[in-house]
PDB file of C-alpha atoms in Angstrom:
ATOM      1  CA  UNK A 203     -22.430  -4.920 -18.569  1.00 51.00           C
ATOM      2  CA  UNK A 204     -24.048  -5.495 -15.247  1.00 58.00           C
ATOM      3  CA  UNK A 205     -26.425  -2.290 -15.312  1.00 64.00           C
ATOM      4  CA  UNK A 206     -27.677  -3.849 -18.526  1.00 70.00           C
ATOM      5  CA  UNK A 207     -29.589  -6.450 -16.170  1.00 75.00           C
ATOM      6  CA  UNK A 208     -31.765  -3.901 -14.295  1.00 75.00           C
ATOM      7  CA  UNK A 209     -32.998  -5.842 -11.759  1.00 82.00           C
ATOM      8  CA  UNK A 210     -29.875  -7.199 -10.524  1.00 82.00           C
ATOM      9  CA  UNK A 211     -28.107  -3.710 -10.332  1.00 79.00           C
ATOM     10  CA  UNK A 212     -31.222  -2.249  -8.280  1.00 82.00           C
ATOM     11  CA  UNK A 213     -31.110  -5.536  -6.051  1.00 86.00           C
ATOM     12  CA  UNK A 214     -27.006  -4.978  -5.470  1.00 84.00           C
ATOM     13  CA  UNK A 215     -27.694  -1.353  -5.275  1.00 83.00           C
ATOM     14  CA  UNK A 216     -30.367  -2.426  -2.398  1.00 88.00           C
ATOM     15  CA  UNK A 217     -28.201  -4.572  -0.578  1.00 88.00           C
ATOM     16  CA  UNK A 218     -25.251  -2.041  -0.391  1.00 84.00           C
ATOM     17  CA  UNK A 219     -27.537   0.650   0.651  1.00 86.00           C
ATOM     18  CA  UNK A 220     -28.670  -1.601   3.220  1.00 87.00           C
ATOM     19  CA  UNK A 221     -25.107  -2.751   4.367  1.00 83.00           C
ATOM     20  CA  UNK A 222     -24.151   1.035   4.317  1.00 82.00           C
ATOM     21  CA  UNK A 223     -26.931   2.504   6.523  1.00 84.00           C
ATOM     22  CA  UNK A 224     -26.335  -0.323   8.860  1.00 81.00           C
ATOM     23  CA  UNK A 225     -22.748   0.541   9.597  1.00 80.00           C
ATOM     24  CA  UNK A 226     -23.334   4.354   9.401  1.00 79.00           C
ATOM     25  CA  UNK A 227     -26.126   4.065  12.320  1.00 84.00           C
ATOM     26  CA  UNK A 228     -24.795   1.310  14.363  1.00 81.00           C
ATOM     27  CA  UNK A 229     -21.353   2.909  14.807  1.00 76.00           C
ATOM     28  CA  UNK A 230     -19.647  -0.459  13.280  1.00 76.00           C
ATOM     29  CA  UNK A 231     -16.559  -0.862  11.532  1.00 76.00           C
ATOM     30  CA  UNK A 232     -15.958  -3.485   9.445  1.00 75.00           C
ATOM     31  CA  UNK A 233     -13.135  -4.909  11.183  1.00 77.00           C
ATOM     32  CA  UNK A 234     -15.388  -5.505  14.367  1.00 81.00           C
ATOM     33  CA  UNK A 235     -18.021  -6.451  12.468  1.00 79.00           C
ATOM     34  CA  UNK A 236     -16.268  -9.164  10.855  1.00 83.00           C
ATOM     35  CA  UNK A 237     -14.672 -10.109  14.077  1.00 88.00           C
ATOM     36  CA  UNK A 238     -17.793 -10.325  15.666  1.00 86.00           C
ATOM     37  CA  UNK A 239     -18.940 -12.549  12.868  1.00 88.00           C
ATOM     38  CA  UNK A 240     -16.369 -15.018  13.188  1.00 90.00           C
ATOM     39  CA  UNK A 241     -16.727 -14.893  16.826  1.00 93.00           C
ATOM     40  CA  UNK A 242     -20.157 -16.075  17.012  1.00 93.00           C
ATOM     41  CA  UNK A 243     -19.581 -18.689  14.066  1.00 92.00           C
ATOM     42  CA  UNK A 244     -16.526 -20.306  16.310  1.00 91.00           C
ATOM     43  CA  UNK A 245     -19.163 -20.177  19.574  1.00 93.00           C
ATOM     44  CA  UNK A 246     -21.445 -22.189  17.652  1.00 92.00           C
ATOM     45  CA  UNK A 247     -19.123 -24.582  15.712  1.00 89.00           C
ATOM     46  CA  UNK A 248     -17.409 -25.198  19.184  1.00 92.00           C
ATOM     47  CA  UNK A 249     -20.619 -25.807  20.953  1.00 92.00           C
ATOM     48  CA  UNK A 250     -21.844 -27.740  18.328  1.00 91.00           C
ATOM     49  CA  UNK A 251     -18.803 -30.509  18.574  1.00 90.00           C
ATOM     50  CA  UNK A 252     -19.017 -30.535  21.978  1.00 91.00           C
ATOM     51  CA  UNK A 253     -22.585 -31.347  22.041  1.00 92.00           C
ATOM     52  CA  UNK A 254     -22.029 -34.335  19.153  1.00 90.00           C
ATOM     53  CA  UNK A 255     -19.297 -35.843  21.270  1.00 89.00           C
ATOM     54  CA  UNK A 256     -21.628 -36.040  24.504  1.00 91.00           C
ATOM     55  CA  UNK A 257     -24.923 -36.900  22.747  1.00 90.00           C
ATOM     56  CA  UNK A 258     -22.980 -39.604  20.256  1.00 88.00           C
ATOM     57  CA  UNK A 259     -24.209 -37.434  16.944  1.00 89.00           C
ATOM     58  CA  UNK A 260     -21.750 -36.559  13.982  1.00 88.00           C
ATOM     59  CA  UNK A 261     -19.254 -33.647  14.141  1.00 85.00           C
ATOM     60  CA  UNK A 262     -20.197 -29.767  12.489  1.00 84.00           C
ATOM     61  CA  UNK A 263     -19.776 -31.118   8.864  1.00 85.00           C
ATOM     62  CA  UNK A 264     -16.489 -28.724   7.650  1.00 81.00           C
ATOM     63  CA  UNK A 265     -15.024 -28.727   4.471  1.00 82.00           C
ATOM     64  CA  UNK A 266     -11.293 -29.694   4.631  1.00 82.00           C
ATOM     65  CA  UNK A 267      -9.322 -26.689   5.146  1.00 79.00           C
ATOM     66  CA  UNK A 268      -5.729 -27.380   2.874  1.00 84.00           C
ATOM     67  CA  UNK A 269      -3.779 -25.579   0.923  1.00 86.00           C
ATOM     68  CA  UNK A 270      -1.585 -27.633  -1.372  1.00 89.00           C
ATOM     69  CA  UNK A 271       2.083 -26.642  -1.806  1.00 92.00           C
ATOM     70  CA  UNK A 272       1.301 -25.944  -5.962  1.00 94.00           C
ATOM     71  CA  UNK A 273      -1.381 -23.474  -4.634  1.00 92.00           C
ATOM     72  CA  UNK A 274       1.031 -21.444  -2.197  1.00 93.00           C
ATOM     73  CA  UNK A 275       3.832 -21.357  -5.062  1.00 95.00           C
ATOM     74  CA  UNK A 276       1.679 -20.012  -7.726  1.00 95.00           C
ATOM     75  CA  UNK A 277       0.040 -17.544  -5.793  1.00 94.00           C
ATOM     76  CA  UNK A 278       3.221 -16.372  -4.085  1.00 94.00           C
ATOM     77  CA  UNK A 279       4.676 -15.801  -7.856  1.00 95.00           C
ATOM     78  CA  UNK A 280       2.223 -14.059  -8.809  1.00 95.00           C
ATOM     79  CA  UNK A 281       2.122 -11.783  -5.485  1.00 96.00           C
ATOM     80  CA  UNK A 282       6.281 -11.474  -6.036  1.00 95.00           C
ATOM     81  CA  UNK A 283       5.532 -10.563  -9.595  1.00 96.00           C
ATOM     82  CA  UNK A 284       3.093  -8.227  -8.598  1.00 95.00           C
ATOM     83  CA  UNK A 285       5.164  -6.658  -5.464  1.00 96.00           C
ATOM     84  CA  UNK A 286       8.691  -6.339  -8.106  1.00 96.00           C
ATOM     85  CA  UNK A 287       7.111  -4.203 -10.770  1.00 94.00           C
ATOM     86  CA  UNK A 288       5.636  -1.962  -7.657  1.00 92.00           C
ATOM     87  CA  UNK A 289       9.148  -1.886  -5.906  1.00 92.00           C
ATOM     88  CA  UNK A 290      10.689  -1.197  -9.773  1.00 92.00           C
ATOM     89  CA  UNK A 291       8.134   1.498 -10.273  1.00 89.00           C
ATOM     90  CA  UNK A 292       8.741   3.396  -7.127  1.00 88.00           C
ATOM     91  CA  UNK A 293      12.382   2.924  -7.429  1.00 90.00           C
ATOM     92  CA  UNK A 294      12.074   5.089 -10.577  1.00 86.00           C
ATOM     93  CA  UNK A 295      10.097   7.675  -8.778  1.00 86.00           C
ATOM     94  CA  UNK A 296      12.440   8.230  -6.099  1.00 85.00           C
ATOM     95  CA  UNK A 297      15.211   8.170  -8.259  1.00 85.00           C
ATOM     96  CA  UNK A 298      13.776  10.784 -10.437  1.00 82.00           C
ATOM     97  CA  UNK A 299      13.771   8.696 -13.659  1.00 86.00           C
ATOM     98  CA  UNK A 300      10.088   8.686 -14.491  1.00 81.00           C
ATOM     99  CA  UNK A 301       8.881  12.541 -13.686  1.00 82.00           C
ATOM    100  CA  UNK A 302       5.437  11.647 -15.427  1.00 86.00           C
ATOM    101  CA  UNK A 303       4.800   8.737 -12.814  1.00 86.00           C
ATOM    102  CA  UNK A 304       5.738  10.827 -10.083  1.00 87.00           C
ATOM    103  CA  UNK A 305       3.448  13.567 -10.751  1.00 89.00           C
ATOM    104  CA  UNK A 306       0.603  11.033 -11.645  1.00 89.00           C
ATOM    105  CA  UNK A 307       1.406   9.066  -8.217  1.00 88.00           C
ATOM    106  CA  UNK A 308       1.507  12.258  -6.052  1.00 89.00           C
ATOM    107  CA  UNK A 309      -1.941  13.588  -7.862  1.00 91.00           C
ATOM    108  CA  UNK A 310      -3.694  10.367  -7.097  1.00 89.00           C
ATOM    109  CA  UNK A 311      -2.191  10.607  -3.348  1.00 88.00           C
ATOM    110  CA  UNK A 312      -3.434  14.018  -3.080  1.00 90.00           C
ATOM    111  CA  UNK A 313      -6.928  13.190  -4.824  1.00 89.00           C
ATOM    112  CA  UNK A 314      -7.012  10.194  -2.328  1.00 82.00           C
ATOM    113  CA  UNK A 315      -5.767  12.393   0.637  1.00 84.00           C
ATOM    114  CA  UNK A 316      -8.666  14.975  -0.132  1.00 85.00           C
ATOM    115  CA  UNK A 317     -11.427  12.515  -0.358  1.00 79.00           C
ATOM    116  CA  UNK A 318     -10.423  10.227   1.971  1.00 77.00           C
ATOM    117  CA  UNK A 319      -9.976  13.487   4.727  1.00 81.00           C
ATOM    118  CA  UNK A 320     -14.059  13.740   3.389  1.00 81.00           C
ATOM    119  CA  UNK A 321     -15.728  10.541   4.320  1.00 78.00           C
ATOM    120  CA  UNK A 322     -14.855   7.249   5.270  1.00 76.00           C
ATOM    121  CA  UNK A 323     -13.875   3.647   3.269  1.00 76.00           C
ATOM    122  CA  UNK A 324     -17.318   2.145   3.736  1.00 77.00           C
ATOM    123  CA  UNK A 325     -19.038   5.638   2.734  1.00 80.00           C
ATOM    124  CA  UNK A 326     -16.441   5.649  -0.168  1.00 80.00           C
ATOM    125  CA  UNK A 327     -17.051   2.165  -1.285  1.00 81.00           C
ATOM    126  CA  UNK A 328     -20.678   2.461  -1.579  1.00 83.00           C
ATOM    127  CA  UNK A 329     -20.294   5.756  -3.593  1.00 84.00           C
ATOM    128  CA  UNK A 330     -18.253   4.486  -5.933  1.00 84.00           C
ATOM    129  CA  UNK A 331     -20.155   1.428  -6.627  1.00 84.00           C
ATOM    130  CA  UNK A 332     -22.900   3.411  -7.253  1.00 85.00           C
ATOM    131  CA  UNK A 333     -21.224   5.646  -9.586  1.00 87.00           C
ATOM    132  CA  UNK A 334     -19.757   2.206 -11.472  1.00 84.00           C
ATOM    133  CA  UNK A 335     -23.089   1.097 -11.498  1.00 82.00           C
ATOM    134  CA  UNK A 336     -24.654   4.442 -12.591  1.00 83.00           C
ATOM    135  CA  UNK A 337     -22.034   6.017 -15.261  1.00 86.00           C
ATOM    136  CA  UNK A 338     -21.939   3.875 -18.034  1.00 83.00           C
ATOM    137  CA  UNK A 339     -26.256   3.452 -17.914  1.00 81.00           C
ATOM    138  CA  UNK A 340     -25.899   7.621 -18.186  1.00 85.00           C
ATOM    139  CA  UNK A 341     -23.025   8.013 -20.699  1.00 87.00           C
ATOM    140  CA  UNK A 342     -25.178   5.369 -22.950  1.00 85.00           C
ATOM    141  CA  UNK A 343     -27.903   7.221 -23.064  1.00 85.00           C
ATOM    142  CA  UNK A 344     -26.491  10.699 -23.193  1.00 89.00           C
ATOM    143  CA  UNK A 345     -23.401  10.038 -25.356  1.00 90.00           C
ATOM    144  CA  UNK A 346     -24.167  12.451 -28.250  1.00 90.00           C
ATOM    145  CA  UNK A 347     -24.273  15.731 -25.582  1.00 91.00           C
ATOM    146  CA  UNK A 348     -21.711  14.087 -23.298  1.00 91.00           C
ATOM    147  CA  UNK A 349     -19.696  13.679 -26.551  1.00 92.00           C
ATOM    148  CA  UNK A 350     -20.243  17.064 -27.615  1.00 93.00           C
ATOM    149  CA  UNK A 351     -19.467  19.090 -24.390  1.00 93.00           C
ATOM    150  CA  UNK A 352     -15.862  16.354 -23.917  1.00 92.00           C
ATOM    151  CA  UNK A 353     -14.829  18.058 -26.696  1.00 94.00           C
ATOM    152  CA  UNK A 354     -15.573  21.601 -26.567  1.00 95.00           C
ATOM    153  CA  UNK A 355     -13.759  20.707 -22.956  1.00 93.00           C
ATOM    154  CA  UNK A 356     -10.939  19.816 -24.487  1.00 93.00           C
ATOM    155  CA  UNK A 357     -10.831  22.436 -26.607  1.00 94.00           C
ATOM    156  CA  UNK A 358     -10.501  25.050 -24.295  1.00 94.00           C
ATOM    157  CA  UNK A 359      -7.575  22.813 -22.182  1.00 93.00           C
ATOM    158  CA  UNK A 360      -5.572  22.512 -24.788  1.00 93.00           C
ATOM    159  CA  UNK A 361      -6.424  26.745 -25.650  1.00 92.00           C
ATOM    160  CA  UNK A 362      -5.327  26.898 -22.066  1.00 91.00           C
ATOM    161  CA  UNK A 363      -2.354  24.966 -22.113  1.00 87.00           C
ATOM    162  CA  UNK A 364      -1.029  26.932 -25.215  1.00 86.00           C
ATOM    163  CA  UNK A 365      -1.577  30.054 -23.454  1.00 86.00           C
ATOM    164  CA  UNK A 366       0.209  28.668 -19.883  1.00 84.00           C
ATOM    165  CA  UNK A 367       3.022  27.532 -21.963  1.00 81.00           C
ATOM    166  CA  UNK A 368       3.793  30.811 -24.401  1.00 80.00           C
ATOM    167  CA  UNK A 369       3.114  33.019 -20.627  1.00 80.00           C
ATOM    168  CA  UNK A 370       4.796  30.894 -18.585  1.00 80.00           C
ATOM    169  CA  UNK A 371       6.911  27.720 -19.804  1.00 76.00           C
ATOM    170  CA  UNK A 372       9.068  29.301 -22.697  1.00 77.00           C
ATOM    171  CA  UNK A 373       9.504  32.467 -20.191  1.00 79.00           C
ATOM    172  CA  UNK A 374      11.204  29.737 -17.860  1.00 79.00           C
ATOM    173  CA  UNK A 375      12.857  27.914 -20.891  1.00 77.00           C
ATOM    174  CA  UNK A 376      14.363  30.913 -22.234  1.00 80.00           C
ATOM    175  CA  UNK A 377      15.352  32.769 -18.712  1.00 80.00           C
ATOM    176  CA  UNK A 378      17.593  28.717 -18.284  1.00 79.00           C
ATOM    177  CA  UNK A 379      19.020  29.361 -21.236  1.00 79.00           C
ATOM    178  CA  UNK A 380      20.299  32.664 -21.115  1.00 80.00           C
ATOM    179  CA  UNK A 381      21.997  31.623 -17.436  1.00 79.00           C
ATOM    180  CA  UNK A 382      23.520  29.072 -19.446  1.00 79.00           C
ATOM    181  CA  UNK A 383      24.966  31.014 -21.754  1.00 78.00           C
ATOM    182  CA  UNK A 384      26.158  33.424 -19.326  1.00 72.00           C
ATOM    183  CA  UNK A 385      27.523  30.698 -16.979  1.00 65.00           C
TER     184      UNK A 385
END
């Protein structure tokens, strides 16, 4: 619903562009930029309570940095959660149970493996924020044709399909069968 508000999608668009052609050109990753960051805000906040012990002024004012036990249980349940129905999920895969996961796992991999051999994660990050940003505006506009074409598209996949699996798949079905029979 954020593309809805023009002016703040051009203005994030803006500032991502911005953030994007500065690491391109400067030859920054994000990792030393962050460092760097952090760096320079330790200098100062170092030099700053040194300075306010010697000339008798008040410390860097810093908000108190705790984490309460409640906190660290909650979000450790919910990470353990998380990390068992991953560790469940590829259990199945490599134990062959779930053949439809597997193939959906290995052809986001490969999709990832292709893209990411194309461009890097900032490069990739800005892209697809612009295409989250951009789609929906299009599709909203457009749905009637994009609508149409969808399903003449699907159409001709499932036309497709049929004609892989009489060619190909009940070839393969019947060829195990009769090796079964002879066996």
């Amino acid at each position: 619903m954020l593309w809805r508000r023009g002016n703040l999608t051009v203005g994030i668009l803006l500032v991502t562009l911005a953030v994007w052609v500065v690491f391109e050109r400067s030859g920054y990753t994000l990792l030393s930029l962050v460092s760097s960051v952090l760096l320079l805000l330790i200098v100062i906040l170092f030099l700053w309570a040194k300075s306010a012990a010697i000339l008798n002024r008040p410390a860097p004012p810093l908000p108190e940095l705790y984490l309460s036990e409640e906190m660290v249980n909650e979000v450790g349940a919910v990470i353990r959660a998380h990390v068992n129905d991953f560790l469940s999920a590829s259990q199945d895969i490599a134990l062959g149970k779930d053949a439809r996961l597997f193939f959906k796992v290995a052809a986001y991999l490969l999709l990832l493996s292709v893209v990411g051999g194309f461009t890097d994660f900032i490069t990739l990050g800005y892209t697809g924020l612009v295409v989250v940003l951009t789609v929906p505006a299009l599709y909203e506009r457009y749905e009637d044709h994009i609508d149409s074409y969808i399903i003449i598209g699907c159409r001709k996949m499932q036309h497709l399909y049929l004609k892989f699996d009489s060619k190909f798949v009940n070839r393969i079905r019947k060829w195990i069968l009769e090796r079964q029979k002879l066996s």
